[in-house]
N, CA, C and O of each residue as an XYZ file, in Angstrom:
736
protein
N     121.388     25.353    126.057
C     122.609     25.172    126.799
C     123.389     26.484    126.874
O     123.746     27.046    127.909
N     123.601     26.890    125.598
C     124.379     28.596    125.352
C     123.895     29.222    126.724
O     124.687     29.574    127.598
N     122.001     29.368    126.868
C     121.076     30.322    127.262
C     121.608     30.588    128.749
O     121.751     31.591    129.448
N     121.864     29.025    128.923
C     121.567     28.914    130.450
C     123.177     29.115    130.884
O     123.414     29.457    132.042
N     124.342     28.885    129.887
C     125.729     29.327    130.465
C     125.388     30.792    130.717
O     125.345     31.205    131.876
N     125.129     31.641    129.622
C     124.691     33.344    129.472
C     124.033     33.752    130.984
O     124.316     34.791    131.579
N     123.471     33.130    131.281
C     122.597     33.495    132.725
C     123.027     33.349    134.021
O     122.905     33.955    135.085
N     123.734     32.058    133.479
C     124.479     32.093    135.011
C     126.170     33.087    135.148
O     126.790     33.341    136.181
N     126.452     33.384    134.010
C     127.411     33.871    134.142
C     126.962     35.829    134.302
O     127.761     36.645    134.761
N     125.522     36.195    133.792
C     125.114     37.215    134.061
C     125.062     37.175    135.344
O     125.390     38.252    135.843
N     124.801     36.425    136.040
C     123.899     36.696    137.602
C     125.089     36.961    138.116
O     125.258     37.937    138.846
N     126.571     35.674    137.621
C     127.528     35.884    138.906
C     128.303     37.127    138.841
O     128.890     37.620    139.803
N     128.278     37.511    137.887
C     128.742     39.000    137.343
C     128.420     40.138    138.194
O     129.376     40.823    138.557
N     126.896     40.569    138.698
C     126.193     41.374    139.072
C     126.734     40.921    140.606
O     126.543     41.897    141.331
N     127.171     40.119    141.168
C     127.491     39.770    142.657
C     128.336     39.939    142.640
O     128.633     40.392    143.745
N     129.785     39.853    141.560
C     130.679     40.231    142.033
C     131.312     41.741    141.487
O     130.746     42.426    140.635
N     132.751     42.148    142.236
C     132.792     43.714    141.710
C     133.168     43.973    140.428
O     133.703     43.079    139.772
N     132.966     45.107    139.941
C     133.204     45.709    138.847
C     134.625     45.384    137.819
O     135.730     45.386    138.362
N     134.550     45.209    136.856
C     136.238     44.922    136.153
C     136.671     46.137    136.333
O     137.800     46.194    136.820
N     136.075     47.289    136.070
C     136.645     48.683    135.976
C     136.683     49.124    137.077
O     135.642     48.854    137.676
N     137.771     49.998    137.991
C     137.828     51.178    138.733
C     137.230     52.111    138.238
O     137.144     52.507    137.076
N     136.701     52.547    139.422
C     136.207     54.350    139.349
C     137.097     55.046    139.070
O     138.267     54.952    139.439
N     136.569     55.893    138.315
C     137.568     56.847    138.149
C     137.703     57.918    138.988
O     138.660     58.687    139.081
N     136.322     57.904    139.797
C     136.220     59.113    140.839
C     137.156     58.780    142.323
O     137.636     59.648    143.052
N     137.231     57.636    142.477
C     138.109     56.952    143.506
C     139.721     57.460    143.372
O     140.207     57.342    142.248
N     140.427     57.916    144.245
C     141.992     58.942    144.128
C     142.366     57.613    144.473
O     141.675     56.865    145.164
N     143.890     57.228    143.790
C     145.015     56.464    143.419
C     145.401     56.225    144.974
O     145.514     57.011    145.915
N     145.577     54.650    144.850
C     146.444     54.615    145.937
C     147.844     54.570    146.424
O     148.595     53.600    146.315
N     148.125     55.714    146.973
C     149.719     56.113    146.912
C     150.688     55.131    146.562
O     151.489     55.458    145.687
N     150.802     53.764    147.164
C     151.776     52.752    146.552
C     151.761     51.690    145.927
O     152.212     50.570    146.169
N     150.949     52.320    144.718
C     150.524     51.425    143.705
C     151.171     50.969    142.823
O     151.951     51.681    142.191
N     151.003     49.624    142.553
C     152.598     49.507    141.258
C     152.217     49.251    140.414
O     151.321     48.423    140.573
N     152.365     49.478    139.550
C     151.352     50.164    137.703
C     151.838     48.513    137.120
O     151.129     47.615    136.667
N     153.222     48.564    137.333
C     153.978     47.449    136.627
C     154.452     46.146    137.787
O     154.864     46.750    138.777
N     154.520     45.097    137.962
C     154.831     44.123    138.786
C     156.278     43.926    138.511
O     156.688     43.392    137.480
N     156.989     44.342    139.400
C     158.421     44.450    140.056
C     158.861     42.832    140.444
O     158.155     42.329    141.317
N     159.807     42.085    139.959
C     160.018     40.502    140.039
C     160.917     41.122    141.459
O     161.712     42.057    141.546
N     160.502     40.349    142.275
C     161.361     40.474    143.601
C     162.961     39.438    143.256
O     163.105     38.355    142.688
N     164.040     40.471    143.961
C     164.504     39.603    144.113
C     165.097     38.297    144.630
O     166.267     38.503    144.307
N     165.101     37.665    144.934
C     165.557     36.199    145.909
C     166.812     35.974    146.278
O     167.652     35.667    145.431
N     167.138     36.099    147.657
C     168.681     36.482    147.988
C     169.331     34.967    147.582
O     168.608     34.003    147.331
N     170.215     34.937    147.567
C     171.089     32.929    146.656
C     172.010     33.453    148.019
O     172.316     34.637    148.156
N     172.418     32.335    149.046
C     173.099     32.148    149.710
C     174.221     30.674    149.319
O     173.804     29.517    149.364
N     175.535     31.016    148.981
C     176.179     30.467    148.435
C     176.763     29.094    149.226
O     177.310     28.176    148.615
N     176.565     29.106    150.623
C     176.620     27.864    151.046
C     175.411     26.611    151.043
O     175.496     25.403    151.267
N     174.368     27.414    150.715
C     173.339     25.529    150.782
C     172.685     25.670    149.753
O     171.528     25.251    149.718
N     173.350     26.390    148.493
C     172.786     26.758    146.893
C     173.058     25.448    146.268
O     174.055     24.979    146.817
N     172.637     24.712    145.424
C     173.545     23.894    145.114
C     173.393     24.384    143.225
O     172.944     23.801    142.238
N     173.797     25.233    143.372
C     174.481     25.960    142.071
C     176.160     26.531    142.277
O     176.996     26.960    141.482
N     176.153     26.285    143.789
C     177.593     26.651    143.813
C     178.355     25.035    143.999
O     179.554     25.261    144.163
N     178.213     24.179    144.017
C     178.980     23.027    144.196
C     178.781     22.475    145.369
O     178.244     23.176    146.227
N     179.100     21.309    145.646
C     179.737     20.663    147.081
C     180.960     20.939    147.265
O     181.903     20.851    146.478
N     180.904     21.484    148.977
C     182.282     21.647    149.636
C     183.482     21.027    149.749
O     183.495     20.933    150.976
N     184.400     20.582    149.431
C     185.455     19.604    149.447
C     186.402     20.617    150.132
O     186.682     21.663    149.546
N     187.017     20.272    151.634
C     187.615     21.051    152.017
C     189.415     20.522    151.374
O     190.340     21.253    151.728
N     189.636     19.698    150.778
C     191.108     19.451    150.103
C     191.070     20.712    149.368
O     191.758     21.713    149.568
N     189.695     20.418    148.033
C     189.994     21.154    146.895
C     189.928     22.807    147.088
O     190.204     23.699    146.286
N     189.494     22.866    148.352
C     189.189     24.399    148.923
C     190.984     25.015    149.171
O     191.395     26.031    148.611
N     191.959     24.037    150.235
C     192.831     24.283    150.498
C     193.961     24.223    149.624
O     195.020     24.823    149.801
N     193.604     23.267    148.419
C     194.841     23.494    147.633
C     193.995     24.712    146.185
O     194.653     24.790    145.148
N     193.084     25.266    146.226
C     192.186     26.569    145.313
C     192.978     27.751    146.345
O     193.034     28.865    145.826
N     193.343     27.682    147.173
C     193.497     29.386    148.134
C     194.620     29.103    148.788
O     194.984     29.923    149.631
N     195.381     27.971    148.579
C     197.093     28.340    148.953
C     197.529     29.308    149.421
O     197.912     29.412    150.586
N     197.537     30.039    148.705
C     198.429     31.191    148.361
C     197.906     32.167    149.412
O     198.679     33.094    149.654
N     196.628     32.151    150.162
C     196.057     32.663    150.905
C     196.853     32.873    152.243
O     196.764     33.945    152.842
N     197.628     31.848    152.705
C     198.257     31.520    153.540
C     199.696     32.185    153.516
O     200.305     32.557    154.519
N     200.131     32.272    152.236
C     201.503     33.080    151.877
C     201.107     34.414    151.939
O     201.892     35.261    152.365
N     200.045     34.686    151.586
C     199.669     35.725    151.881
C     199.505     37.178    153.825
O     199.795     38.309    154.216
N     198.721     35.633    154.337
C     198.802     35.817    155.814
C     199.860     36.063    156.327
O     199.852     37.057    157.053
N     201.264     35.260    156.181
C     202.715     35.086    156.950
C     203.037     36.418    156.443
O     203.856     36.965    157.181
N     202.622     37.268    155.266
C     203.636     38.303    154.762
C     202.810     39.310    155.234
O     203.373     40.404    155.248
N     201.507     39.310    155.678
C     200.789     40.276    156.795
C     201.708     40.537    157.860
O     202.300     41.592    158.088
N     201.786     38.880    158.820
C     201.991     38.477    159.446
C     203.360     39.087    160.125
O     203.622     39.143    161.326
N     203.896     39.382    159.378
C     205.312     39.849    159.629
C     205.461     41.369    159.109
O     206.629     41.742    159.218
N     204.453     42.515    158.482
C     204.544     43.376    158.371
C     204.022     43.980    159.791
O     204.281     45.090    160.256
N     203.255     43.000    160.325
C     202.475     43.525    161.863
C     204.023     43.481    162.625
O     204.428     44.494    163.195
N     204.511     42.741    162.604
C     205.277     42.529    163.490
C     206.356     43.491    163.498
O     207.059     43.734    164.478
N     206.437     43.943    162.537
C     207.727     45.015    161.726
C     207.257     46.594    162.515
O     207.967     47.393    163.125
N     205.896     46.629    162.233
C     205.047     47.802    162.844
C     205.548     47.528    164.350
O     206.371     48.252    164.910
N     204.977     46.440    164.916
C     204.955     46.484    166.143
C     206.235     46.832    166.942
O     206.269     47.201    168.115
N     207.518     46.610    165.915
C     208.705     47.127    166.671
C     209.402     48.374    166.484
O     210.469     48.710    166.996
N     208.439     49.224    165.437
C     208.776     49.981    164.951
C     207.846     51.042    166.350
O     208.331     51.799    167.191
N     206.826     50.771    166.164
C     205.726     51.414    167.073
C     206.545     52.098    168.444
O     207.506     51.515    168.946
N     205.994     53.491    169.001
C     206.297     53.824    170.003
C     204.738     54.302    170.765
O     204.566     54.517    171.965
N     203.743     54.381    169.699
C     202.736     54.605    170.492
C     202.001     53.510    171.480
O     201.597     52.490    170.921
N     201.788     53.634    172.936
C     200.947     52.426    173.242
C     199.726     52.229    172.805
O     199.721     51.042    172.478
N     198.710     52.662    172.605
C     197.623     52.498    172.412
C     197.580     51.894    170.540
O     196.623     51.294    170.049
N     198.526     52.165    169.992
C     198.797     51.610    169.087
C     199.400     50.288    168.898
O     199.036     49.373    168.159
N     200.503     50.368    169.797
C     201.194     48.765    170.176
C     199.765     48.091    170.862
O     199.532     47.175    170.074
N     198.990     48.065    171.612
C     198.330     47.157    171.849
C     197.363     46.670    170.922
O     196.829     45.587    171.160
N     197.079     47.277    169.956
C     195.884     47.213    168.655
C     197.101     46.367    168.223
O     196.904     45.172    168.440
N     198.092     46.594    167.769
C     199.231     45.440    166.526
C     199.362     44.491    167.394
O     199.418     43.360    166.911
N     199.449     44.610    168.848
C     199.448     43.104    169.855
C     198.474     42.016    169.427
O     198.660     40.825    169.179
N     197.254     42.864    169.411
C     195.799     42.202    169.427
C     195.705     41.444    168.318
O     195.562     40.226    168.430
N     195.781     42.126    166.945
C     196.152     41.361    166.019
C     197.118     40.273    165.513
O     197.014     39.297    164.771
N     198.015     40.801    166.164
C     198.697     39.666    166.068
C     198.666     38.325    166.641
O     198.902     37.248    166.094
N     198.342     38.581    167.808
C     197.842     37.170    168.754
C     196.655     36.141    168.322
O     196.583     34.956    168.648
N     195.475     37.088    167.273
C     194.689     36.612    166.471
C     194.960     36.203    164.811
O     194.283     35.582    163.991
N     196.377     36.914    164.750
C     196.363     36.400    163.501
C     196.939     34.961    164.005
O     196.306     34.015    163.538
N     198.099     34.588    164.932
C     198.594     33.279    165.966
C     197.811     32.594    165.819
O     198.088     31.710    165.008
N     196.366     32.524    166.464
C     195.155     32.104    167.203
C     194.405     31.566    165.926
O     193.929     30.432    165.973
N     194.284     32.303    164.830
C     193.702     31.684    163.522
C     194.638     30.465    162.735
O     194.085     29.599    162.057
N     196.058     30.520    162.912
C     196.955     29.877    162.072
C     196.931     28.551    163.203
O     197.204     27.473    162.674
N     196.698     28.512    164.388
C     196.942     27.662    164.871
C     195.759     26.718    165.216
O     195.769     25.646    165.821
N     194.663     27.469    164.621
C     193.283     26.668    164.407
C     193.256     25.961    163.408
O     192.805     24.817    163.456
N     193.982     26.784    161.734
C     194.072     26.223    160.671
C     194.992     24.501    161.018
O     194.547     23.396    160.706
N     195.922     24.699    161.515
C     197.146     23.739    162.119
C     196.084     22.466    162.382
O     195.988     21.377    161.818
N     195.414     23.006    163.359
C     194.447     21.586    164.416
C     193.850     21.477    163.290
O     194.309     20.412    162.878
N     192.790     22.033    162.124
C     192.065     21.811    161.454
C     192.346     20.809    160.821
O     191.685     19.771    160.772
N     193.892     21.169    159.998
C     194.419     20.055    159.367
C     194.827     19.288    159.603
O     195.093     18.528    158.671
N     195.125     18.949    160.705
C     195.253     17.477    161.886
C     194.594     16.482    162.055
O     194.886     15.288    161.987
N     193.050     17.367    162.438
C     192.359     17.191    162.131
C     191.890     15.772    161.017
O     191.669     14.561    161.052
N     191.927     16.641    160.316
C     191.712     15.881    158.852
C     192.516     14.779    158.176
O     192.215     13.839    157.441
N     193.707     15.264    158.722
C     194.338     14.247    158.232
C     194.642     12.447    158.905
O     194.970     11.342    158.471
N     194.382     12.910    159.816
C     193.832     12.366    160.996
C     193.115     11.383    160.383
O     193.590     10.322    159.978
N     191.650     11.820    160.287
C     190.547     11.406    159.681
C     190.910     10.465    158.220
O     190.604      9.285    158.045
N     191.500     11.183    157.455
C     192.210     10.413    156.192
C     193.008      9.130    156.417
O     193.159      8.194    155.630
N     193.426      9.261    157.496
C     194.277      7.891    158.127
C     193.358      6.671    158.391
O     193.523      5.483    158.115
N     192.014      7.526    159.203
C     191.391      6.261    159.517
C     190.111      6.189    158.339
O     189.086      5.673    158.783
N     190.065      6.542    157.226
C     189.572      6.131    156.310
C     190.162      5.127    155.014
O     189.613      4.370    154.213
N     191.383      5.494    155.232
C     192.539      4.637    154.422
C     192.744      3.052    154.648
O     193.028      2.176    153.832
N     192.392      2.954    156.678
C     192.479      1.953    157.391
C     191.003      0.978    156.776
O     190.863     -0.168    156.348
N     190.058      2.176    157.024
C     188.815      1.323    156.426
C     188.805      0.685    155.364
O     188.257     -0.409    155.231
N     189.672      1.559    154.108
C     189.148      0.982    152.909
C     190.404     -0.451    152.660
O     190.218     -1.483    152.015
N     191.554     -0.059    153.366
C     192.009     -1.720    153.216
C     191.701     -2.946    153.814
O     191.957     -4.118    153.537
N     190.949     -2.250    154.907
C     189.894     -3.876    155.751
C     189.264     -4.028    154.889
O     189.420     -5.211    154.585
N     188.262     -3.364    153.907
C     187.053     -3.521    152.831
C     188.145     -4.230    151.665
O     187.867     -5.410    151.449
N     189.072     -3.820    151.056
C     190.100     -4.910    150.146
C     189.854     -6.359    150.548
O     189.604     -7.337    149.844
N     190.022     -6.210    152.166
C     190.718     -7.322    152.256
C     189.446     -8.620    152.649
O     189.498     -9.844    152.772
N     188.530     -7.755    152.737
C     187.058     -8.202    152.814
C     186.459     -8.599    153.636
O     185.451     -9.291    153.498
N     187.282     -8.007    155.369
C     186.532     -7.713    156.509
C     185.860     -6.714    156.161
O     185.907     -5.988    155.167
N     184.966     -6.741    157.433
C     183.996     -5.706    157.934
C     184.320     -4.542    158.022
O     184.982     -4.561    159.060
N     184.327     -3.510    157.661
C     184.606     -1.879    158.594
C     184.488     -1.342    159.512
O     183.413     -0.808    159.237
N     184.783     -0.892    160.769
C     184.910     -0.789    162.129
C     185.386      0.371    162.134
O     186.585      0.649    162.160
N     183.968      1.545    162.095
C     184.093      3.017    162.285
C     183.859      3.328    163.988
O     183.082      2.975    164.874
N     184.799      4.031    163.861
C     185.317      5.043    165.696
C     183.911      5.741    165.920
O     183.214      6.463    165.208
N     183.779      5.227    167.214
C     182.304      6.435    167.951
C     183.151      7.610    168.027
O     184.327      7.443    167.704
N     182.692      9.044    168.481
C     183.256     10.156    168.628
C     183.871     10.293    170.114
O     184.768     11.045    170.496
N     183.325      9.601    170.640
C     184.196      9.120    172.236
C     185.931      8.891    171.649
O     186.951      9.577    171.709
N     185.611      7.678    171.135
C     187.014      6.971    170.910
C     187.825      7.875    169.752
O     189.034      7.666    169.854
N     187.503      8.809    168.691
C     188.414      9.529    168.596
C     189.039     10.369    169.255
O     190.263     10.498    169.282
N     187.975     11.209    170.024
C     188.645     12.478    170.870
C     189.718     11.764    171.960
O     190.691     12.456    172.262
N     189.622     10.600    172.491
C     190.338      9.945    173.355
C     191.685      9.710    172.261
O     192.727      9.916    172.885
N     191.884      9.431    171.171
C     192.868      9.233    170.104
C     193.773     10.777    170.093
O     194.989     10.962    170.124
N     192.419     11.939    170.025
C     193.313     12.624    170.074
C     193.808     13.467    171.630
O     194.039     14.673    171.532
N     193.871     13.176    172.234
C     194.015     13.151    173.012
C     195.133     12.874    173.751
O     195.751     13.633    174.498
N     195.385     11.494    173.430
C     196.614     10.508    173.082
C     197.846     11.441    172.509
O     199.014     11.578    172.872
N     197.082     12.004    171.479
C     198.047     12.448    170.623
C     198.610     13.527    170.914
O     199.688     13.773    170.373
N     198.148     14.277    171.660
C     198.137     15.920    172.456
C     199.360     15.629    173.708
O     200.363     16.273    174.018
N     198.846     14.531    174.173
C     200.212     14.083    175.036
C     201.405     13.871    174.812
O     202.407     14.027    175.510
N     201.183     13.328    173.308
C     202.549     12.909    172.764
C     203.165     14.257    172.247
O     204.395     14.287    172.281
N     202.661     15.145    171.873
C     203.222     16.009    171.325
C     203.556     17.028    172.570
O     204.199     18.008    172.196
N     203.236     16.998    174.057
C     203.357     17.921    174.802
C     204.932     17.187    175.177
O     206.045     17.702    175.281
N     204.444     15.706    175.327
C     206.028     15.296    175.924
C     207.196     15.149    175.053
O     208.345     14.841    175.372
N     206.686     15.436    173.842
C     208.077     15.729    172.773
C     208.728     16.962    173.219
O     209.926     16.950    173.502
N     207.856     18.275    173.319
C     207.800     19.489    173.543
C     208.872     19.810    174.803
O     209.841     20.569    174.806
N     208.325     18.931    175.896
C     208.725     19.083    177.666
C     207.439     19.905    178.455
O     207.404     20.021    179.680
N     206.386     20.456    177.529
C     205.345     21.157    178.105
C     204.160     20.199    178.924
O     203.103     20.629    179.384
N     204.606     18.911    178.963
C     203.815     18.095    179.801
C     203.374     18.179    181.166
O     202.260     17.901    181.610
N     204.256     18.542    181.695
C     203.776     18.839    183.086
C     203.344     20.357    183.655
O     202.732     20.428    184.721
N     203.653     21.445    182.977
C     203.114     22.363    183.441
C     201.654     22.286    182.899
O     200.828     22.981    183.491
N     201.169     21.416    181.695
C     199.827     21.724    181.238
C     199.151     20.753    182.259
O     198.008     21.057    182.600
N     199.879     19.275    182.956
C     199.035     18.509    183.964
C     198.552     19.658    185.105
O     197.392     19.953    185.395
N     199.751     20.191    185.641
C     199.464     21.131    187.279
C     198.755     21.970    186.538
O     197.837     22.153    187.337
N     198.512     22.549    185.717
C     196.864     23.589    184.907
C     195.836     23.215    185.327
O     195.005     23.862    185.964
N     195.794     21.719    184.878
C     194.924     20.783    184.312
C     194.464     20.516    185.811
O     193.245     20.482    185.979
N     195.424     20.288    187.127
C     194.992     20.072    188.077
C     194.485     20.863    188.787
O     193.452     20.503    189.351
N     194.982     22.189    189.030
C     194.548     23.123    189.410
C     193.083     23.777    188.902
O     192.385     24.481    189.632
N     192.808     23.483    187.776
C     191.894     23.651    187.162
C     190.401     23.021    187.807
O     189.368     23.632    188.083
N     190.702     21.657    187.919
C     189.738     20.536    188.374
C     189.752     20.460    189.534
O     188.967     19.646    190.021
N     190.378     21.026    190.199
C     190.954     21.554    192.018
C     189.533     22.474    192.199
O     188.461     22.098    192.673
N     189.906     23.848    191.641
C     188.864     25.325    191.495
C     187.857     24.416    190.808
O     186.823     24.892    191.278
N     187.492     23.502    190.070
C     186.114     23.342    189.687
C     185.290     22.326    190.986
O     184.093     22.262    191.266
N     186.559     21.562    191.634
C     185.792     20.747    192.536
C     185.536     21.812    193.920
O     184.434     21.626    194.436
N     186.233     22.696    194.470
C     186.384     23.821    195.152
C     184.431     24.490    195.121
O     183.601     24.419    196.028
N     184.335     24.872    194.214
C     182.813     25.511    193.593
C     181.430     24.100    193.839
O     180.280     24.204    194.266
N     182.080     23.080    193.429
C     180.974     22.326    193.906
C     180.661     22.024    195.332
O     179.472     21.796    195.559
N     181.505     21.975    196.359
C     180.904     21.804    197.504
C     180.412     22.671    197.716
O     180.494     23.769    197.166
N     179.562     22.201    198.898
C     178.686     23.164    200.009
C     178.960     23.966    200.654
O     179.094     23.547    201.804
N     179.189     25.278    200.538
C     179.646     26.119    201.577
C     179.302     26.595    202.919
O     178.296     27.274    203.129
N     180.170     26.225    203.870
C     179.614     26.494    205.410
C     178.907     28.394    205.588
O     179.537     29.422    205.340
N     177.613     28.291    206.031
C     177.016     29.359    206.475
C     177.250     29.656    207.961
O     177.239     28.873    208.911
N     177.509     31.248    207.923
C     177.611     31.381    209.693
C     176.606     31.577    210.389
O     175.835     32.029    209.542
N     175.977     31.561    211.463
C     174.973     31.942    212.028
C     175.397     32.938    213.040
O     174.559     33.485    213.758
């Protein structure tokens, strides 16, 4: 039994290559003597070594982030009246209209949400009360908010200049869809 392991492991030996390198054979330039552990980039949003997202616990962790912004917010503005260069006033314009443009995304965001918190609150006291739950398609919220966009334009008085927009708008889009007469 020994004989016949010894033999077959001689034969496969002789077919395959050598354990040793030549020594007469020159090095190949990017050879790595030692095995280098690569490293593996960790992307902190779909790691789950960094946690689940909770956007509450996010907004009340970075508060201060926001106190932070308004006191930007108003050093731009300090510049901007201080400023006599134009090409400078329009860079503190720019920013500023984006720092606007971000705070007023944050605004909807949290509207948003809270929004959402309302009609989860609604759910869980139908479930108390030991009806059914009756979750909104995404049709019927955006129509909610929607609703709500109105109400806040006609608190405002900005209701009707955003309708004649709104019409004019759908005017120029219906304008583009017809057929345009060719001359001959």
């Amino acid at each position: 039994m020994f004989l016949a392991f010894y033999l077959i492991k001689s034969v496969l030996s002789l077919t395959r290559r050598p354990l040793e390198i030549s020594a007469k054979k020159p090095v190949p330039f990017l050879r790595q003597v030692v095995p280098i552990r690569k490293k593996v980039p960790r992307d902190p949003r779909f790691d789950d070594l960094s946690g689940e997202y909770n956007p509450e616990v996010f907004e009340k962790t970075y508060a201060f982030l926001n106190d932070l912004r308004k006191k930007e917010k108003e050093v731009v503005q300090k510049q901007l009246k201080k400023c006599r260069n134009v090409e400078q006033q329009n860079k503190l314009q720019q920013l500023l209209k984006r720092m606007t443009q971000q705070e007023d995304a944050q605004k909807k965001c949290q509207k948003k949400r809270e929004a959402d918190l309302v009609l989860k609150k609604k759910q869980r006291e139908r479930a108390k009360q030991g009806r059914k739950p009756f979750y909104l398609k995404k049709s019927d919220k955006q129509k909610l908010e929607l609703a709500e966009k109105y109400k806040e334009l006609k608190k405002s008085g900005k209701l009707e200049s955003f309708l004649s927009k709104k019409r004019k708008r759908n005017a120029a889009k219906d304008k583009r869809k017809l057929p345009s007469k060719k001359r001959v």
